[in-house]
mmCIF file of C-alpha atoms in Angstrom:
data_model
loop_
_atom_site.group_PDB
_atom_site.id
_atom_site.type_symbol
_atom_site.label_atom_id
_atom_site.label_comp_id
_atom_site.label_asym_id
_atom_site.label_seq_id
_atom_site.Cartn_x
_atom_site.Cartn_y
_atom_site.Cartn_z
ATOM 1 C CA MET A 1 -11.240 36.270 -4.338
ATOM 2 C CA SER A 2 -13.979 38.379 -2.793
ATOM 3 C CA ALA A 3 -14.317 39.116 0.897
ATOM 4 C CA GLY A 4 -16.114 36.388 2.802
ATOM 5 C CA THR A 5 -15.364 33.593 0.321
ATOM 6 C CA GLN A 6 -12.785 30.929 0.866
ATOM 7 C CA GLU A 7 -10.849 29.290 -1.894
ATOM 8 C CA MET A 8 -10.954 25.504 -1.732
ATOM 9 C CA PRO A 9 -7.514 23.942 -1.417
ATOM 10 C CA GLU A 10 -6.214 22.239 -4.521
ATOM 11 C CA ALA A 11 -7.058 18.554 -4.763
ATOM 12 C CA ARG A 12 -4.136 16.229 -4.105
ATOM 13 C CA ARG A 13 -3.720 12.561 -4.862
ATOM 14 C CA VAL A 14 -2.065 10.818 -1.904
ATOM 15 C CA LEU A 15 -0.778 7.276 -2.341
ATOM 16 C CA ILE A 16 -0.867 5.202 0.850
ATOM 17 C CA PRO A 17 0.517 1.651 0.648
ATOM 18 C CA VAL A 18 -1.344 -0.768 2.934
ATOM 19 C CA ASP A 19 -0.369 -4.294 3.885
ATOM 20 C CA GLY A 20 -2.291 -5.074 7.051
ATOM 21 C CA SER A 21 0.662 -4.236 9.299
ATOM 22 C CA GLN A 22 0.647 -1.846 12.223
ATOM 23 C CA GLY A 23 3.139 0.265 10.263
ATOM 24 C CA SER A 24 0.750 0.841 7.376
ATOM 25 C CA ARG A 25 -2.102 1.579 9.814
ATOM 26 C CA SER A 26 0.141 4.114 11.596
ATOM 27 C CA ALA A 27 0.912 5.803 8.266
ATOM 28 C CA PHE A 28 -2.795 5.951 7.363
ATOM 29 C CA ASN A 29 -3.671 7.427 10.766
ATOM 30 C CA TRP A 30 -0.769 9.906 10.548
ATOM 31 C CA TYR A 31 -2.102 11.073 7.177
ATOM 32 C CA LEU A 32 -5.588 11.577 8.688
ATOM 33 C CA ARG A 33 -4.293 13.613 11.628
ATOM 34 C CA ASN A 34 -1.442 15.577 10.052
ATOM 35 C CA SER A 35 -1.730 15.926 6.313
ATOM 36 C CA ARG A 36 -5.284 15.387 5.108
ATOM 37 C CA ARG A 37 -7.026 18.150 3.197
ATOM 38 C CA PRO A 38 -10.739 18.234 2.282
ATOM 39 C CA ASN A 39 -10.230 17.717 -1.471
ATOM 40 C CA ASP A 40 -7.661 14.921 -1.228
ATOM 41 C CA GLU A 41 -8.087 11.622 -2.969
ATOM 42 C CA ALA A 42 -6.392 8.686 -1.254
ATOM 43 C CA VAL A 43 -5.033 5.939 -3.483
ATOM 44 C CA LEU A 44 -4.705 2.864 -1.286
ATOM 45 C CA VAL A 45 -2.330 0.392 -2.867
ATOM 46 C CA HIS A 46 -1.565 -3.155 -1.807
ATOM 47 C CA SER A 47 1.204 -5.202 -3.352
ATOM 48 C CA PHE A 48 -0.059 -8.756 -3.719
ATOM 49 C CA ASN A 49 2.523 -11.508 -3.986
ATOM 50 C CA PRO A 50 1.205 -14.966 -4.783
ATOM 51 C CA PRO A 51 2.704 -17.720 -2.633
ATOM 52 C CA SER A 52 5.998 -19.000 -3.960
ATOM 53 C CA LEU A 53 6.043 -22.357 -5.659
ATOM 54 C CA ALA A 54 9.168 -24.010 -4.298
ATOM 55 C CA ALA A 55 11.118 -26.284 -6.604
ATOM 56 C CA VAL A 56 9.992 -29.775 -5.687
ATOM 57 C CA GLY A 57 11.115 -33.109 -7.068
ATOM 58 C CA PHE A 58 8.063 -35.028 -8.203
ATOM 59 C CA ALA A 59 8.307 -38.633 -7.072
ATOM 60 C CA SER A 60 5.007 -39.869 -8.421
ATOM 61 C CA PRO A 61 3.002 -39.181 -11.553
ATOM 62 C CA GLY A 62 0.355 -36.523 -10.995
ATOM 63 C CA ALA A 63 2.158 -34.880 -8.075
ATOM 64 C CA GLU A 64 2.718 -31.711 -10.085
ATOM 65 C CA ILE A 65 -1.049 -31.359 -10.604
ATOM 66 C CA ALA A 66 -1.736 -31.702 -6.870
ATOM 67 C CA ILE A 67 0.965 -29.123 -6.069
ATOM 68 C CA ALA A 68 -0.333 -26.717 -8.731
ATOM 69 C CA ASP A 69 -3.877 -27.083 -7.346
ATOM 70 C CA MET A 70 -2.635 -26.391 -3.822
ATOM 71 C CA TRP A 71 -0.708 -23.313 -5.034
ATOM 72 C CA HIS A 72 -3.792 -22.045 -6.886
ATOM 73 C CA ARG A 73 -5.980 -22.417 -3.758
ATOM 74 C CA GLU A 74 -3.410 -20.598 -1.604
ATOM 75 C CA ALA A 75 -3.072 -17.807 -4.183
ATOM 76 C CA GLU A 76 -6.866 -17.367 -4.298
ATOM 77 C CA GLU A 77 -7.039 -17.253 -0.492
ATOM 78 C CA GLU A 78 -4.284 -14.602 -0.310
ATOM 79 C CA HIS A 79 -6.035 -12.583 -3.019
ATOM 80 C CA LYS A 80 -9.322 -12.711 -1.051
ATOM 81 C CA LYS A 81 -7.544 -11.548 2.134
ATOM 82 C CA SER A 82 -5.914 -8.684 0.227
ATOM 83 C CA ALA A 83 -9.221 -7.635 -1.342
ATOM 84 C CA GLN A 84 -10.932 -7.674 2.074
ATOM 85 C CA MET A 85 -8.165 -5.559 3.609
ATOM 86 C CA LEU A 86 -8.591 -2.978 0.831
ATOM 87 C CA LYS A 87 -12.375 -2.977 1.423
ATOM 88 C CA ASP A 88 -11.756 -2.347 5.129
ATOM 89 C CA TYR A 89 -9.526 0.641 4.336
ATOM 90 C CA GLU A 90 -12.091 1.871 1.819
ATOM 91 C CA ALA A 91 -14.725 1.791 4.594
ATOM 92 C CA LEU A 92 -12.396 3.792 6.870
ATOM 93 C CA CYS A 93 -12.037 6.408 4.126
ATOM 94 C CA LYS A 94 -15.787 6.557 3.605
ATOM 95 C CA ALA A 95 -16.323 7.053 7.351
ATOM 96 C CA GLN A 96 -13.880 9.994 7.220
ATOM 97 C CA ASN A 97 -15.424 11.430 4.002
ATOM 98 C CA ILE A 98 -12.241 10.833 2.029
ATOM 99 C CA ARG A 99 -12.483 10.148 -1.673
ATOM 100 C CA CYS A 100 -10.452 7.039 -2.361
ATOM 101 C CA LYS A 101 -9.636 4.338 -4.813
ATOM 102 C CA THR A 102 -8.067 0.986 -4.099
ATOM 103 C CA VAL A 103 -5.413 -0.648 -6.221
ATOM 104 C CA MET A 104 -3.955 -4.130 -6.048
ATOM 105 C CA GLU A 105 -0.528 -4.462 -7.659
ATOM 106 C CA SER A 106 1.561 -7.578 -8.084
ATOM 107 C CA GLY A 107 5.272 -7.993 -7.739
ATOM 108 C CA SER A 108 7.884 -6.696 -5.343
ATOM 109 C CA ALA A 109 6.393 -4.228 -2.877
ATOM 110 C CA GLY A 110 8.819 -1.361 -3.510
ATOM 111 C CA GLU A 111 8.563 -1.562 -7.284
ATOM 112 C CA SER A 112 4.767 -1.926 -7.104
ATOM 113 C CA ILE A 113 4.416 1.175 -4.924
ATOM 114 C CA VAL A 114 6.615 3.303 -7.181
ATOM 115 C CA ARG A 115 4.772 2.036 -10.281
ATOM 116 C CA ALA A 116 1.359 2.770 -8.705
ATOM 117 C CA ALA A 117 2.497 6.247 -7.636
ATOM 118 C CA ASP A 118 3.565 6.988 -11.218
ATOM 119 C CA ASN A 119 0.516 5.396 -12.863
ATOM 120 C CA HIS A 120 -1.936 7.232 -10.600
ATOM 121 C CA LYS A 121 -0.013 10.512 -10.742
ATOM 122 C CA ALA A 122 0.336 10.722 -6.960
ATOM 123 C CA ASP A 123 1.363 14.074 -5.554
ATOM 124 C CA PHE A 124 3.056 12.343 -2.639
ATOM 125 C CA VAL A 125 3.329 9.033 -0.786
ATOM 126 C CA VAL A 126 2.689 8.400 2.916
ATOM 127 C CA MET A 127 3.913 5.006 4.054
ATOM 128 C CA GLY A 128 4.919 3.103 7.140
ATOM 129 C CA SER A 129 8.353 1.949 8.102
ATOM 130 C CA ARG A 130 8.997 -1.622 9.055
ATOM 131 C CA GLY A 131 11.609 -0.528 11.566
ATOM 132 C CA LEU A 132 14.232 -3.027 10.407
ATOM 133 C CA ASN A 133 17.349 -3.105 12.532
ATOM 134 C CA ALA A 134 20.504 -1.587 11.013
ATOM 135 C CA LEU A 135 22.181 -4.904 10.087
ATOM 136 C CA ARG A 136 19.084 -6.372 8.456
ATOM 137 C CA ARG A 137 18.419 -3.127 6.571
ATOM 138 C CA THR A 138 22.027 -3.106 5.324
ATOM 139 C CA LEU A 139 21.762 -6.683 4.070
ATOM 140 C CA LEU A 140 18.205 -6.718 2.727
ATOM 141 C CA GLY A 141 17.167 -3.128 2.255
ATOM 142 C CA SER A 142 13.643 -2.023 3.026
ATOM 143 C CA VAL A 143 10.546 -1.205 1.044
ATOM 144 C CA SER A 144 10.404 2.346 2.419
ATOM 145 C CA ASP A 145 14.065 2.907 1.523
ATOM 146 C CA TYR A 146 13.427 1.655 -2.021
ATOM 147 C CA VAL A 147 10.402 3.925 -2.464
ATOM 148 C CA MET A 148 12.192 6.933 -1.003
ATOM 149 C CA HIS A 149 15.050 6.539 -3.498
ATOM 150 C CA HIS A 150 13.010 5.641 -6.600
ATOM 151 C CA ALA A 151 9.780 7.651 -6.372
ATOM 152 C CA GLU A 152 9.623 10.898 -8.327
ATOM 153 C CA MET A 153 7.429 12.618 -5.747
ATOM 154 C CA PRO A 154 7.831 13.408 -2.044
ATOM 155 C CA VAL A 155 7.654 10.421 0.313
ATOM 156 C CA THR A 156 6.745 10.634 3.995
ATOM 157 C CA ILE A 157 7.855 7.625 6.026
ATOM 158 C CA VAL A 158 5.976 7.241 9.297
ATOM 159 C CA PRO A 159 7.596 5.146 12.040
ATOM 160 C CA GLU A 160 5.331 2.468 13.489
ATOM 161 C CA GLY A 161 3.135 3.817 16.269
ATOM 162 C CA LYS A 162 3.851 7.469 15.373
ATOM 163 C CA LYS A 163 0.966 9.848 15.975
#
């Protein structure tokens, strides 16, 4: 490198799971303030879970069609909300001059995040913590705990409200 020239930092691919919670917003903001580099590409991933279709006894003919129609409408509405949230994050990236791509995955959140990180060859993951209490975390586990133990790249877990 010659005098007076600066080498551009290597481009990194940073996966940031978003779900509309304050925790995911805190993680995004933490990335902006503490980790962002000029050549980074943010991969914003949202795990979309269609509404569950509870087992229902059908008392009258045609009830299953009405229930399926209702489920389909609810699933479409949730998909629209998820797509809008990703567009909002995409606009935030554009305002900060961050290259980004948005990804919608389906399935369990932890598995979806790990799969997206692998598929998009993320260099690291920055994600929020739900802040579950110790008993609930012991019984149910948490998405951040799952990702931390299953991802093959570094994972930064940002507590909600952390700057």
